Coordinates of C-alpha atoms in Angstrom, one line a residue:
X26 CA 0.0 0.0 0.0
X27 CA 1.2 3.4 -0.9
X28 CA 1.5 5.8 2.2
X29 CA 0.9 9.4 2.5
X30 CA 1.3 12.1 5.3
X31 CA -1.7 14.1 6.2
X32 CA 0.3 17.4 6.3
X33 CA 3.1 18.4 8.2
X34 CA 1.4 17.8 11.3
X35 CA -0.9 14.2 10.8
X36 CA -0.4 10.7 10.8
X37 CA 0.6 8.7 7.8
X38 CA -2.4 6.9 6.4
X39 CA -2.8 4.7 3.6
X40 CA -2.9 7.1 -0.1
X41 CA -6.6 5.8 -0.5
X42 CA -8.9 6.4 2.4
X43 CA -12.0 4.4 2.7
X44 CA -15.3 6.8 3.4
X45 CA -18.3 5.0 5.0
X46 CA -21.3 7.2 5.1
X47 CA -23.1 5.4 2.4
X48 CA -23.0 2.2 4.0
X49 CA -25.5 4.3 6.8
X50 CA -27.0 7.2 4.9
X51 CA -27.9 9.3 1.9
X52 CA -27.2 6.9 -0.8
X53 CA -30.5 4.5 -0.4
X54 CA -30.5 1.4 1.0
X55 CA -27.1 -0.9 2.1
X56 CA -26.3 -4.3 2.4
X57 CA -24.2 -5.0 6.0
X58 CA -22.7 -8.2 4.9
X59 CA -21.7 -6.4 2.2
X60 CA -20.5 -3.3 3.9
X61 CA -18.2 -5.6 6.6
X62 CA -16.8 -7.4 3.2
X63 CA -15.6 -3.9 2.1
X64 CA -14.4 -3.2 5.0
X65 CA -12.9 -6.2 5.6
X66 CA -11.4 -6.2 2.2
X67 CA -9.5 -2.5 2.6
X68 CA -8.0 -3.9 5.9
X69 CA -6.8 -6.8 3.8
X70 CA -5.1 -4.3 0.9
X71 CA -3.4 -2.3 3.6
X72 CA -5.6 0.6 3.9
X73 CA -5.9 2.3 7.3
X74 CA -7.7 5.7 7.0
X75 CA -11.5 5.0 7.7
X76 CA -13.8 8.4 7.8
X77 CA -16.9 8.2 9.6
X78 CA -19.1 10.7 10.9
X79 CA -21.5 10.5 14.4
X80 CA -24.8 11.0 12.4
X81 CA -24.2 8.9 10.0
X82 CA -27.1 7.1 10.5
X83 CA -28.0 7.8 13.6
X84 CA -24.9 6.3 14.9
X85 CA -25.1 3.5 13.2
X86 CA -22.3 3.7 10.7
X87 CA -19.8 4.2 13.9
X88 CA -21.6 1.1 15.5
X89 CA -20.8 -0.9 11.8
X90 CA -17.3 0.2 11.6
X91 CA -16.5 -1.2 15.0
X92 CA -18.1 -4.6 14.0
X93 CA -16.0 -4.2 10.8
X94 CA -12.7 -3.6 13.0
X95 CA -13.7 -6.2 15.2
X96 CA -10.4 -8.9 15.3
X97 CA -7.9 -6.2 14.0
X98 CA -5.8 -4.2 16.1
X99 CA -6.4 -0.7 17.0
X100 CA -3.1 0.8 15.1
X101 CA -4.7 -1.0 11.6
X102 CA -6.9 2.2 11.5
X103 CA -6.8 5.3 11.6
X104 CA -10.2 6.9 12.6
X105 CA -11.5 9.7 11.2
X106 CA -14.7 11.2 12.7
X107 CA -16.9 13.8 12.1
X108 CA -19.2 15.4 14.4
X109 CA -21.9 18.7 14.6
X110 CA -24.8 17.5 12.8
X111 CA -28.0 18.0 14.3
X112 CA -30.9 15.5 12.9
X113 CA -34.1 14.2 14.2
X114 CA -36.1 11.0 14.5
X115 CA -37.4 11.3 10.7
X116 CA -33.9 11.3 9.5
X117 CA -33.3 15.1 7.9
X118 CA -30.2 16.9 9.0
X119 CA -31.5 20.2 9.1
X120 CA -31.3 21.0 12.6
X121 CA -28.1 22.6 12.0
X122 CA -24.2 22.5 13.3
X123 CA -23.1 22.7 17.0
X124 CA -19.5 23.4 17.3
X125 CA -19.8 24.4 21.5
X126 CA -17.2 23.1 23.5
X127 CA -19.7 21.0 25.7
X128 CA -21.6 19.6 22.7
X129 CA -18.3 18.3 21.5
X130 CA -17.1 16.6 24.7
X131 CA -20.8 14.7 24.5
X132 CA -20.8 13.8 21.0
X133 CA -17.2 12.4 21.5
X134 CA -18.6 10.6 24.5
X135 CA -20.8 8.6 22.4
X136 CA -18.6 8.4 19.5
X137 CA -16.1 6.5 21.7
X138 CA -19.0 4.1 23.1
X139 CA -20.1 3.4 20.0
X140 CA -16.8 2.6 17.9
X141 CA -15.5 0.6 20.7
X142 CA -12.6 2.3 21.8
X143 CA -10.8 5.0 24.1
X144 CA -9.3 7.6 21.3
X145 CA -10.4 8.9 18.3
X146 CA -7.2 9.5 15.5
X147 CA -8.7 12.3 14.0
X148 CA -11.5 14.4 15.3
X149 CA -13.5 17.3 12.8
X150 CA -16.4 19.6 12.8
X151 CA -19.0 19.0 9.7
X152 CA -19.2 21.9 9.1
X153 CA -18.3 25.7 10.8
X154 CA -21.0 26.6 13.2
X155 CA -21.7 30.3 12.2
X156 CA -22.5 30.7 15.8
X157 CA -19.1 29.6 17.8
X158 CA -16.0 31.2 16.8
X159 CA -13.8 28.6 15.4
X160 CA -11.3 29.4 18.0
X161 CA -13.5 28.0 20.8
X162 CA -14.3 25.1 19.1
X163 CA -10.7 24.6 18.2
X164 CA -9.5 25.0 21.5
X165 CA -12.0 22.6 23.0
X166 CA -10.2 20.2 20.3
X167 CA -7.3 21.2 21.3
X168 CA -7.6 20.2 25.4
X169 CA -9.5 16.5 24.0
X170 CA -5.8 16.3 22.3
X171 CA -3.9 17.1 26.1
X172 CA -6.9 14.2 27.6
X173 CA -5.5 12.2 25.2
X174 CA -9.5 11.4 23.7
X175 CA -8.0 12.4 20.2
X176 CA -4.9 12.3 18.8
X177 CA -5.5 15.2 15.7
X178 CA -7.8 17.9 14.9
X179 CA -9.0 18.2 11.3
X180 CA -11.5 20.3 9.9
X181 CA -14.2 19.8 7.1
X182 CA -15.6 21.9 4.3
X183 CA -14.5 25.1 6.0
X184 CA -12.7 28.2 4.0
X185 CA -9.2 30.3 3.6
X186 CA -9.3 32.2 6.3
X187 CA -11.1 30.2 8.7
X188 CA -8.1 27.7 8.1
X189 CA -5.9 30.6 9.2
X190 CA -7.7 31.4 12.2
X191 CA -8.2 27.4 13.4
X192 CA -4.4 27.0 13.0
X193 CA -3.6 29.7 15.2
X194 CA -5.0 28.3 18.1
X195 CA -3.6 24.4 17.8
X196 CA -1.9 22.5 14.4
X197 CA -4.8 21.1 12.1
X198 CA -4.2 18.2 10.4
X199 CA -6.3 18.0 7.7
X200 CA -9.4 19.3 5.7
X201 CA -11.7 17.3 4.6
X202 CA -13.2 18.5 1.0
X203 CA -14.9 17.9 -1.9
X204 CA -12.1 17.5 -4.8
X205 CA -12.6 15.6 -8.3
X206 CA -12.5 16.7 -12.1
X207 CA -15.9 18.4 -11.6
X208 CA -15.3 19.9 -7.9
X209 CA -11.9 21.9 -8.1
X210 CA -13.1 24.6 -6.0
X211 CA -10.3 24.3 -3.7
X212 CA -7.5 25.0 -6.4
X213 CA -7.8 28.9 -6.1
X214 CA -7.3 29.8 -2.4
X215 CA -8.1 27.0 0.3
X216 CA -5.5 24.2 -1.5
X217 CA -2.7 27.0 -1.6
X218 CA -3.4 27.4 2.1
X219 CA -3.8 24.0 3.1
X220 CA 0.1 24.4 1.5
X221 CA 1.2 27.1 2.9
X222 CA 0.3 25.7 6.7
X223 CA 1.5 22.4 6.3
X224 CA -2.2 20.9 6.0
X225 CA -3.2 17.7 4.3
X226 CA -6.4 17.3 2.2
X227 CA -8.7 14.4 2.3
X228 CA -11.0 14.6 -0.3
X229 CA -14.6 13.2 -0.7
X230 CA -17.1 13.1 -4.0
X231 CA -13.6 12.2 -6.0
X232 CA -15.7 10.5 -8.3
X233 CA -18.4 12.7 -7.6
X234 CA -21.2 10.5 -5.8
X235 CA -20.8 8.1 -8.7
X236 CA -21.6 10.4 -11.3
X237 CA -17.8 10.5 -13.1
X238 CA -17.9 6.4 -11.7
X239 CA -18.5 5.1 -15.4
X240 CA -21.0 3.2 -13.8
X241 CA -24.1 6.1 -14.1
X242 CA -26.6 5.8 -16.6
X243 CA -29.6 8.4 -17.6
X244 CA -32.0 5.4 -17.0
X245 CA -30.6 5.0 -13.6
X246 CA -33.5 5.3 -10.3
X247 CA -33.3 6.7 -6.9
X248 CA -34.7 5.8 -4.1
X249 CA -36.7 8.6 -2.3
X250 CA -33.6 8.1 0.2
X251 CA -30.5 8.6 -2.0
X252 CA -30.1 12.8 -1.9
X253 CA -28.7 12.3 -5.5
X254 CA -31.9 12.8 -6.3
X255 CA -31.8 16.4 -5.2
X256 CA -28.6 16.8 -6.2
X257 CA -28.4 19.1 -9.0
X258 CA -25.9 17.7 -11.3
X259 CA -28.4 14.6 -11.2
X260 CA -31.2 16.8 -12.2
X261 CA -32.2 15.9 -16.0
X262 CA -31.4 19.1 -17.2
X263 CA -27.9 18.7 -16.1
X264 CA -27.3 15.0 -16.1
X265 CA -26.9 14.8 -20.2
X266 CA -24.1 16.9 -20.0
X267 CA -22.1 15.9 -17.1
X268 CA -22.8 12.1 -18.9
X269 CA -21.1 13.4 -21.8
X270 CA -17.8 14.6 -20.3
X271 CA -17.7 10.9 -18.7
X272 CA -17.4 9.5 -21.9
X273 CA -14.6 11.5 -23.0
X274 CA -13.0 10.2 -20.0
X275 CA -13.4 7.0 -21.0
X276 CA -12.1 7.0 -24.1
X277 CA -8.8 8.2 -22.5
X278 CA -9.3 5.2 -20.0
X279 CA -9.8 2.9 -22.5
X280 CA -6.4 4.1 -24.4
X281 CA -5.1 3.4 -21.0
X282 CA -6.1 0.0 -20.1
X283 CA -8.0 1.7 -17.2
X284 CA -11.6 1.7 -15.9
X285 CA -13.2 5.5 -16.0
X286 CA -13.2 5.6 -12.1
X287 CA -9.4 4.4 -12.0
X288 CA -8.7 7.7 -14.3
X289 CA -10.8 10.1 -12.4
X290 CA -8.8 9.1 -8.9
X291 CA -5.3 8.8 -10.2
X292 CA -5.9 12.4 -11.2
X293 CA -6.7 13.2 -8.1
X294 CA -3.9 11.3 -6.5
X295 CA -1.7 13.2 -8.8
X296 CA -2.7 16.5 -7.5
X297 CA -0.5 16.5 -5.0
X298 CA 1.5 14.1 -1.9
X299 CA -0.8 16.1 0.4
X300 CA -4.3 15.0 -1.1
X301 CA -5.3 11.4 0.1
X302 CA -8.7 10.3 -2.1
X303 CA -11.7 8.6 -0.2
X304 CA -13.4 6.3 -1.9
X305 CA -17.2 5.8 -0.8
X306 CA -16.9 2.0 -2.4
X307 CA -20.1 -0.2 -0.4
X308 CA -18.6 -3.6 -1.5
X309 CA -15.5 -5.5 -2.7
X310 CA -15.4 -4.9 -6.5
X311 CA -16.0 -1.4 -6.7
X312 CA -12.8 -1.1 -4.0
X313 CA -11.0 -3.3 -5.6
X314 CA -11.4 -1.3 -9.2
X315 CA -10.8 1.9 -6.6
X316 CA -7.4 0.4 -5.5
X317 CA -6.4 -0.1 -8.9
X318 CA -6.0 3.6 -9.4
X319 CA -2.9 3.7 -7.1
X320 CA -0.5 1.7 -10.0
X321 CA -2.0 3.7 -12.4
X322 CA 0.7 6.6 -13.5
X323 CA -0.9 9.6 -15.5
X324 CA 1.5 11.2 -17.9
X325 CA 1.3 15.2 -18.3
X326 CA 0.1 14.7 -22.1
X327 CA -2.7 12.4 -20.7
X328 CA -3.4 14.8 -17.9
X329 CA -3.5 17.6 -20.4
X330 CA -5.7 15.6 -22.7
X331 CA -7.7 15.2 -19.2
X332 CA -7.7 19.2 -18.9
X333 CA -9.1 19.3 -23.2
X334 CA -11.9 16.8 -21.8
X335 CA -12.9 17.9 -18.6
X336 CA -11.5 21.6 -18.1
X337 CA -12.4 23.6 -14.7
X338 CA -15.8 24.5 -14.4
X339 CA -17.0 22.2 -16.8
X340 CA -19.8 20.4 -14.9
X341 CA -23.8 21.2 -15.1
X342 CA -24.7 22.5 -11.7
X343 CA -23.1 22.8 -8.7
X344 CA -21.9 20.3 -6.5
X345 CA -24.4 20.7 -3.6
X346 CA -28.3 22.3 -4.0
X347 CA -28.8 26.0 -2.7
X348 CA -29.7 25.2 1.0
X349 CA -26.5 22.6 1.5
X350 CA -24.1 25.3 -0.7
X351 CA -25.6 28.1 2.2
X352 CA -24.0 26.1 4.4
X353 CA -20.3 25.4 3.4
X354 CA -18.0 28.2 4.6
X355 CA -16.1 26.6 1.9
X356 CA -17.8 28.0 -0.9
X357 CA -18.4 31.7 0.7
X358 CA -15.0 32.9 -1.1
X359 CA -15.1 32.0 -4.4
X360 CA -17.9 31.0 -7.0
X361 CA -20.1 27.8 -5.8
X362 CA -20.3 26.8 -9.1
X363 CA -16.9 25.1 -9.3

């Protein structure tokens, strides 16, 4: 397994990081046995950054992880959890983001409970609460570090400036962000600052919920509990086009010997020793076709040809629909179109 640092102040983790949410939520319904197989199956390949998040169903995608660590040791994994998200009985996440420093100590309370052990590798807010400064909830990370309850402080989806401001107070490890051909956002301020700190990226939607996967068809259904369907580069107004610039990538993928997927994350891995990819893979053989993207070595005319096919800017929609995009402190510097 290739390795990667998480900046100048993280772990090293395996170069492909293995995202669970959809095994819990938002992408319709899951199959457990096969969810523990692909879990199983990234321990077996040597990969060791697993991303979580406390309402991820509920809980219960931290309560299937530790069933899917079960019989490993603890230093096989490095944990990385989210927390914030305020949801309700019915499922919506709408009730907003609480970064307090007493909310935190409770949601890591249960997070450890339900996980199954006593620290938690790398702990990050979903999202900025406009309401707490970011100092205070940094700093309430910061003396969960000195308890020893975490061992790094990442953030998630958060901006410039309010990367400046959280490294002030204690080191950050990591953002977590959106990154892929159609989500390159991050290239204009935030990656440059990520740099300039000494901060590692970990990016999610790197092949875009599926939608840059190969695997997507027009004629494909959602389930009334897959938010695809609200996404609006799904929309059928958008889907068409953002189709299209798929199968330009595949014919480069096909030149290659390569699946459309494999193509989409080497060029992410090739972005940079600082980004590590997370796959959302919910069984074996899409991991397995995920993995295969590590030996796969873009040259810069085939990441130039890449640029031709899919240039900045060049998907349908944004990335997120207007209430979710509201959100993101990410996307309150620059155009949330990218």
């Amino acid at each position: 397994m290739h390795m990667r640092s998480l900046g100048s102040h993280g772990p090293q983790v395996s170069a492909l990081g293995l995202g669970c949410m959809g095994m819990s939520a938002l992408y319709g319904p899951a199959n457990e046995a096969e969810s523990l197989a692909t879990i199983k199956a990234a321990l077996e390949a040597g990969i060791t950054l697993f991303d979580t998040g406390d309402f991820y169903g509920a809980g219960h995608n931290e309560l299937l992880l530790q069933k899917g660590l079960r019989g490993h040791e603890r230093s096989q994994a490095v944990l990385s959890v989210k927390f914030g998200v305020l949801g309700d009985p019915a499922g919506s996440w709408a009730g907003g983001i609480d970064g307090r420093p007493a909310a935190i100590k409770n949601f890591l309370a249960y997070s450890l409970q339900r996980l199954g052990t006593d620290y938690v590798d790398i702990y990050r807010l979903a999202r900025l609460d406009p309401a707490v400064p970011i100092e205070e909830t940094v700093g309430a990370l910061a003396d969960l570090v000195k308890a020893g309850y975490v061992r790094y402080i990442g953030l998630s989806e958060v901006g410039a400036k309010t990367l400046r401001r959280a490294a002030a107070v204690h080191p950050i490890c990591d953002v977590q962000i959106e990154y892929s051909l159609l989500s390159r956002g991050i290239e204009a301020e935030i990656l440059p600052t990520c740099r300039e700190l000494g901060i590692g990226v970990t990016a999610y939607g790197v092949l875009s919920r599926g939608l840059i996967s190969g695997h997507w068809s027009q004629q494909r259904e959602l389930s009334t509990t897959d938010f695809r369907a609200s996404n609006p580069r799904f929309s059928s107004e958008n889907l068409e086009h953002n189709l299209a610039l798929v199968e330009a990538l595949r014919a480069l993928a096909a030149a290659k010997g390569a699946t459309v997927a494999q193509v989409a994350i080497a060029w992410v891995l090739s972005q940079g020793q600082d980004i590590v990819p997370l796959v959302g893979a919910r069984r074996p053989d899409r991991l397995s076709e995920a993995l295969g993207a590590l030996d796969l070595q873009l040259t810069a005319s085939e990441l130039a040809r890449i640029e031709v096919a899919i240039p900045q800017g060049a998907a349908a929609g944004a990335r997120y629909d207007a209430q979710r995009l509201a959100a993101l402190d990410s996307e309150q510097e620059k155009d949330a179109t990218l």
